[in-house]
Amino acid sequence: MSITMEELRKQFHEQLQQANAADAFEELRVRYLGKKGEVTGLLKQMGAIAPEMRKDYGAKVNALKEEVESSIKKRIEEAHAKELEMKIAATERYDLSLPSTLSEGSYHPITLVQREVEQIFASMGFTIEDYDEIVDDYHCFEALNIPKHHPARDMQDTYYLSNGQLLKTHTSAAQNAIMKKYGAPLRAIFPGRCFRNESTDACHENTFFQMEGIMIDENISISNLIYFMKTMLSEVFQRDVKVRLRPGFFPFVEPGFELDISCAICGGKGCPSCKNSGWLELCPCGMIHPNVLKAGGIDTDKYTGFAFGLGLTRLAMMKYGIKDIRDLNSGNLKSLDQFVK
Ligand code: FA5
């Protein structure tokens, strides 16, 4: 019997040597290990073996079975590795000297407009500050004269973490920390990403950028505020843009204004980008409320200041004629590619 087994082993290895494709390996597996396979057949003969030889016989057949299994597995792995090697060598070699078929990378329109506004304010003596995206309730609301349960919070629902912190709803959340850091006099802008629980449409996103600006000094008045807003807009657009200033309520400024821009998409006629009003709310602003200055450690007998919250994402829409704000977060390279610089 052991000779038969030896012959079978030899025959198997010869056939395995000749096999070189997946179906040939499978065929061999079935021929030797399948239900009616040669090795399976040897196992089935166990009953016919004399009891005193059964243990030895069984061990040999099982060893042969394992040998067949592992030999086929090894050959399959070798064949895969060889195939891969050939593929890399023949067809998938990279030629780094070939010209690229991909377009050049580009800055995102929001980055472009942010850098532009930063330059404008830097040239007027403002420092550029960075601030956290995850903030606490005090900085986002309380320090801004928005106590708990104040109705102004309804318009700025956001995403809360289990530790009570939240994703900042506006860049105003940095005002208190920056006032405490530098004191007065102070000129600073701080761009940042904001998050709100919003129903999105052509001019509302749940994740968007703002740029806050504050100026605190002696004798700062609404005239200073209007001057800086006008300068910023005329520099960004390099042409006259129609804007309007109207009263607006924000608990952290008094008086407060809404600064709207005539919709650049429809020329003020009304379209989905401006909710058919012809105007887009762009940059609310106002004189900083004394409570906010006090919370920031500023002497309100000596200093006054203005603040604004520029909607950077909307500014990018208006500057580049992007009809739907959602395109800006979409990662759609086809539309974003136009801004290659
Ligand atoms: C604020 O966030 C105030 N913190 C702004 C401010 C700062 C007022 C300093 C006074 C003084 P508001 O929620 O209106 O205000 O947002 C300001 C601007 O951000 C809007 O005019 C708009 O341009 C932009 N904005 C607000 N919500 C969204 C949104 N969901 N999607 C895109 N842009 C938005």
Tab-separated table of C-alpha atoms in Angstrom, residues 27-234:
chain	number	residue	atom	x	y	z
A	27	GLU	CA	-8.488	20.597	-11.320
A	28	LEU	CA	-5.641	18.979	-9.394
A	29	ARG	CA	-7.272	19.750	-6.078
A	30	VAL	CA	-10.471	18.035	-7.200
A	31	ARG	CA	-8.548	15.091	-8.694
A	32	TYR	CA	-6.712	14.382	-5.434
A	33	LEU	CA	-8.801	15.862	-2.642
A	34	GLY	CA	-12.345	16.012	-4.066
A	35	LYS	CA	-15.113	13.632	-2.956
A	36	LYS	CA	-14.028	11.083	-5.509
A	37	GLY	CA	-10.385	12.167	-5.391
A	38	GLU	CA	-7.377	9.822	-5.243
A	39	VAL	CA	-6.325	10.703	-1.701
A	40	THR	CA	-9.925	10.674	-0.507
A	41	GLY	CA	-10.169	7.200	-2.037
A	42	LEU	CA	-7.208	6.044	0.080
A	43	LEU	CA	-8.938	7.313	3.193
A	44	LYS	CA	-12.093	5.438	2.255
A	45	GLN	CA	-10.065	2.209	2.128
A	46	MET	CA	-9.281	2.505	5.849
A	47	GLY	CA	-11.958	-0.081	6.726
A	48	ALA	CA	-10.213	-2.711	4.597
A	49	ILE	CA	-6.878	-2.276	6.376
A	50	ALA	CA	-5.852	-4.742	9.091
A	51	PRO	CA	-6.586	-3.182	12.518
A	52	GLU	CA	-2.907	-3.271	13.655
A	53	MET	CA	-1.852	-1.309	10.503
A	54	ARG	CA	-4.696	1.184	10.496
A	55	LYS	CA	-3.011	3.816	12.690
A	56	ASP	CA	0.127	3.906	10.579
A	57	TYR	CA	-1.874	3.853	7.353
A	58	GLY	CA	-4.190	6.651	8.513
A	59	ALA	CA	-1.228	8.829	9.538
A	60	LYS	CA	0.430	8.362	6.140
A	61	VAL	CA	-2.700	9.146	4.146
A	62	ASN	CA	-3.356	12.254	6.260
A	63	ALA	CA	0.254	13.379	5.781
A	64	LEU	CA	-0.171	12.941	2.011
A	65	LYS	CA	-3.445	14.870	2.122
A	66	GLU	CA	-1.774	17.786	3.931
A	67	GLU	CA	1.159	17.641	1.529
A	68	VAL	CA	-1.173	17.861	-1.490
A	69	GLU	CA	-3.116	20.732	0.077
A	70	SER	CA	-0.080	22.789	1.064
A	71	SER	CA	1.754	22.129	-2.220
A	72	ILE	CA	-1.203	23.401	-4.267
A	73	LYS	CA	-1.551	26.448	-2.007
A	74	LYS	CA	2.152	27.248	-2.345
A	75	ARG	CA	2.055	26.977	-6.139
A	76	ILE	CA	-1.009	29.261	-6.294
A	77	GLU	CA	0.817	31.877	-4.207
A	78	GLU	CA	3.930	31.588	-6.360
A	79	ALA	CA	1.856	31.984	-9.515
A	80	HIS	CA	0.174	35.126	-8.106
A	81	ALA	CA	3.486	36.686	-7.182
A	82	LYS	CA	4.905	35.920	-10.626
A	83	GLU	CA	1.864	37.369	-12.358
A	84	LEU	CA	2.162	40.557	-10.323
A	85	GLU	CA	5.862	40.835	-11.043
A	86	MET	CA	5.226	40.460	-14.777
A	87	LYS	CA	2.439	43.054	-14.666
A	88	ILE	CA	4.638	45.599	-12.912
A	89	ALA	CA	7.564	44.893	-15.212
A	90	ALA	CA	5.583	44.944	-18.440
A	91	THR	CA	2.539	47.137	-18.221
A	92	GLU	CA	2.378	49.170	-15.024
A	93	ARG	CA	5.708	50.875	-15.000
A	94	TYR	CA	5.577	54.611	-14.277
A	95	ASP	CA	7.452	56.907	-16.552
A	96	LEU	CA	7.982	60.029	-14.479
A	97	SER	CA	9.193	61.971	-17.489
A	98	LEU	CA	5.817	61.728	-19.266
A	99	PRO	CA	3.720	64.943	-19.204
A	100	SER	CA	0.888	64.836	-16.638
A	101	THR	CA	-2.651	64.305	-17.834
A	102	LEU	CA	-4.004	65.756	-14.564
A	103	SER	CA	-4.733	69.453	-14.243
A	104	GLU	CA	-2.571	71.621	-12.018
A	105	GLY	CA	-3.669	71.862	-8.407
A	106	SER	CA	-5.487	75.022	-7.445
A	107	TYR	CA	-6.423	76.961	-4.371
A	108	HIS	CA	-10.001	76.685	-3.236
A	109	PRO	CA	-12.031	79.852	-3.985
A	110	ILE	CA	-12.565	80.389	-0.255
A	111	THR	CA	-8.802	80.265	0.360
A	112	LEU	CA	-8.283	82.752	-2.459
A	113	VAL	CA	-10.816	85.225	-1.151
A	114	GLN	CA	-9.661	84.737	2.450
A	115	ARG	CA	-6.063	85.538	1.536
A	116	GLU	CA	-7.175	88.581	-0.390
A	117	VAL	CA	-9.191	89.979	2.515
A	118	GLU	CA	-6.349	89.157	4.922
A	119	GLN	CA	-3.952	91.197	2.804
A	120	ILE	CA	-6.330	94.149	2.690
A	121	PHE	CA	-6.727	94.240	6.465
A	122	ALA	CA	-3.060	93.503	7.152
A	123	SER	CA	-2.193	96.563	5.073
A	124	MET	CA	-4.442	98.599	7.400
A	125	GLY	CA	-2.633	97.402	10.527
A	126	PHE	CA	-4.829	94.439	11.508
A	127	THR	CA	-3.218	91.251	12.838
A	128	ILE	CA	-4.513	87.882	11.617
A	129	GLU	CA	-5.512	85.513	14.391
A	130	ASP	CA	-6.340	81.822	14.431
A	131	TYR	CA	-8.899	80.351	16.809
A	132	ASP	CA	-10.322	76.949	17.766
A	133	GLU	CA	-13.230	75.305	15.958
A	134	ILE	CA	-14.377	73.556	19.135
A	135	VAL	CA	-15.281	76.103	21.781
A	136	ASP	CA	-17.260	76.311	25.009
A	137	ASP	CA	-20.631	77.872	25.645
A	138	TYR	CA	-19.046	80.853	27.412
A	139	HIS	CA	-16.969	81.951	24.415
A	140	CYS	CA	-19.633	81.245	21.776
A	141	PHE	CA	-22.519	82.844	23.667
A	142	GLU	CA	-22.192	84.055	27.272
A	143	ALA	CA	-19.185	86.328	26.690
A	144	LEU	CA	-21.095	87.823	23.759
A	145	ASN	CA	-23.983	89.003	25.901
A	146	ILE	CA	-26.104	85.968	24.950
A	147	PRO	CA	-27.079	84.350	28.256
A	148	LYS	CA	-28.597	80.894	28.482
A	149	HIS	CA	-32.170	80.751	27.096
A	150	HIS	CA	-31.700	83.997	25.112
A	151	PRO	CA	-33.801	83.720	21.912
A	152	ALA	CA	-30.751	84.739	19.801
A	153	ARG	CA	-29.420	81.224	20.429
A	154	ASP	CA	-32.266	79.753	18.366
A	155	MET	CA	-30.700	81.071	15.167
A	156	GLN	CA	-27.395	79.417	15.954
A	157	ASP	CA	-28.143	75.819	16.805
A	158	THR	CA	-25.040	73.723	16.400
A	159	TYR	CA	-23.397	70.388	17.036
A	160	TYR	CA	-22.659	69.664	20.694
A	161	LEU	CA	-20.036	67.297	22.072
A	162	SER	CA	-20.828	65.051	25.012
A	163	ASN	CA	-18.486	67.143	27.218
A	164	GLY	CA	-20.635	70.266	26.672
A	165	GLN	CA	-18.317	71.874	24.132
A	166	LEU	CA	-19.670	72.796	20.707
A	167	LEU	CA	-18.618	73.465	17.137
A	168	LYS	CA	-18.438	77.241	16.902
A	169	THR	CA	-21.384	78.869	15.199
A	170	HIS	CA	-19.641	82.145	14.398
A	171	THR	CA	-16.173	83.611	14.465
A	172	SER	CA	-17.414	86.047	17.132
A	173	ALA	CA	-16.647	83.150	19.518
A	174	ALA	CA	-13.004	84.287	19.478
A	175	GLN	CA	-13.680	87.924	20.436
A	176	ASN	CA	-13.353	87.454	24.182
A	177	ALA	CA	-10.108	85.438	24.041
A	178	ILE	CA	-8.502	87.897	21.624
A	179	MET	CA	-9.486	90.938	23.689
A	180	LYS	CA	-8.006	89.257	26.769
A	181	LYS	CA	-4.861	88.273	24.906
A	182	TYR	CA	-4.021	91.719	23.485
A	183	GLY	CA	-6.060	94.292	25.424
A	184	ALA	CA	-6.725	97.731	23.855
A	185	PRO	CA	-5.972	99.332	21.457
A	186	LEU	CA	-6.577	96.396	19.163
A	187	ARG	CA	-7.058	95.674	15.448
A	188	ALA	CA	-7.488	92.029	14.552
A	189	ILE	CA	-9.211	89.799	12.039
A	190	PHE	CA	-9.848	86.119	12.613
A	191	PRO	CA	-11.108	83.888	9.803
A	192	GLY	CA	-12.565	80.513	10.674
A	193	ARG	CA	-14.898	77.689	9.857
A	194	CYS	CA	-18.352	77.808	11.431
A	195	PHE	CA	-20.979	75.133	11.877
A	196	ARG	CA	-24.733	75.387	12.174
A	197	ASN	CA	-27.654	73.034	12.171
A	198	GLU	CA	-29.111	74.501	8.984
A	199	SER	CA	-31.456	73.447	6.235
A	200	THR	CA	-29.159	73.963	3.291
A	201	ASP	CA	-30.094	75.853	0.124
A	202	ALA	CA	-28.285	77.877	-2.560
A	203	CYS	CA	-27.002	80.407	0.000
A	204	HIS	CA	-26.939	78.386	3.264
A	205	GLU	CA	-24.499	75.647	4.246
A	206	ASN	CA	-24.123	73.796	7.525
A	207	THR	CA	-20.364	74.387	7.342
A	208	PHE	CA	-19.139	77.749	6.090
A	209	PHE	CA	-16.432	80.326	6.632
A	210	GLN	CA	-16.631	83.713	8.247
A	211	MET	CA	-14.048	86.352	8.960
A	212	GLU	CA	-14.453	88.360	12.107
A	213	GLY	CA	-12.849	91.730	12.552
A	214	ILE	CA	-12.575	93.946	15.608
A	215	MET	CA	-11.098	97.361	16.087
A	216	ILE	CA	-10.904	98.860	19.567
A	217	ASP	CA	-9.382	102.230	20.359
A	218	GLU	CA	-10.243	105.637	21.720
A	219	ASN	CA	-13.003	107.439	19.828
A	220	ILE	CA	-13.911	104.612	17.444
A	221	SER	CA	-17.288	105.358	15.867
A	222	ILE	CA	-19.684	104.117	13.209
A	223	SER	CA	-17.853	106.291	10.644
A	224	ASN	CA	-14.723	104.163	11.156
A	225	LEU	CA	-16.775	101.018	10.737
A	226	ILE	CA	-18.313	102.225	7.471
A	227	TYR	CA	-14.937	103.354	6.142
A	228	PHE	CA	-13.332	99.939	6.727
A	229	MET	CA	-16.269	98.043	5.242
A	230	LYS	CA	-16.269	100.224	2.116
A	231	THR	CA	-12.501	99.916	1.675
A	232	MET	CA	-12.614	96.142	2.044
A	233	LEU	CA	-15.422	95.676	-0.486
A	234	SER	CA	-14.014	98.017	-3.107
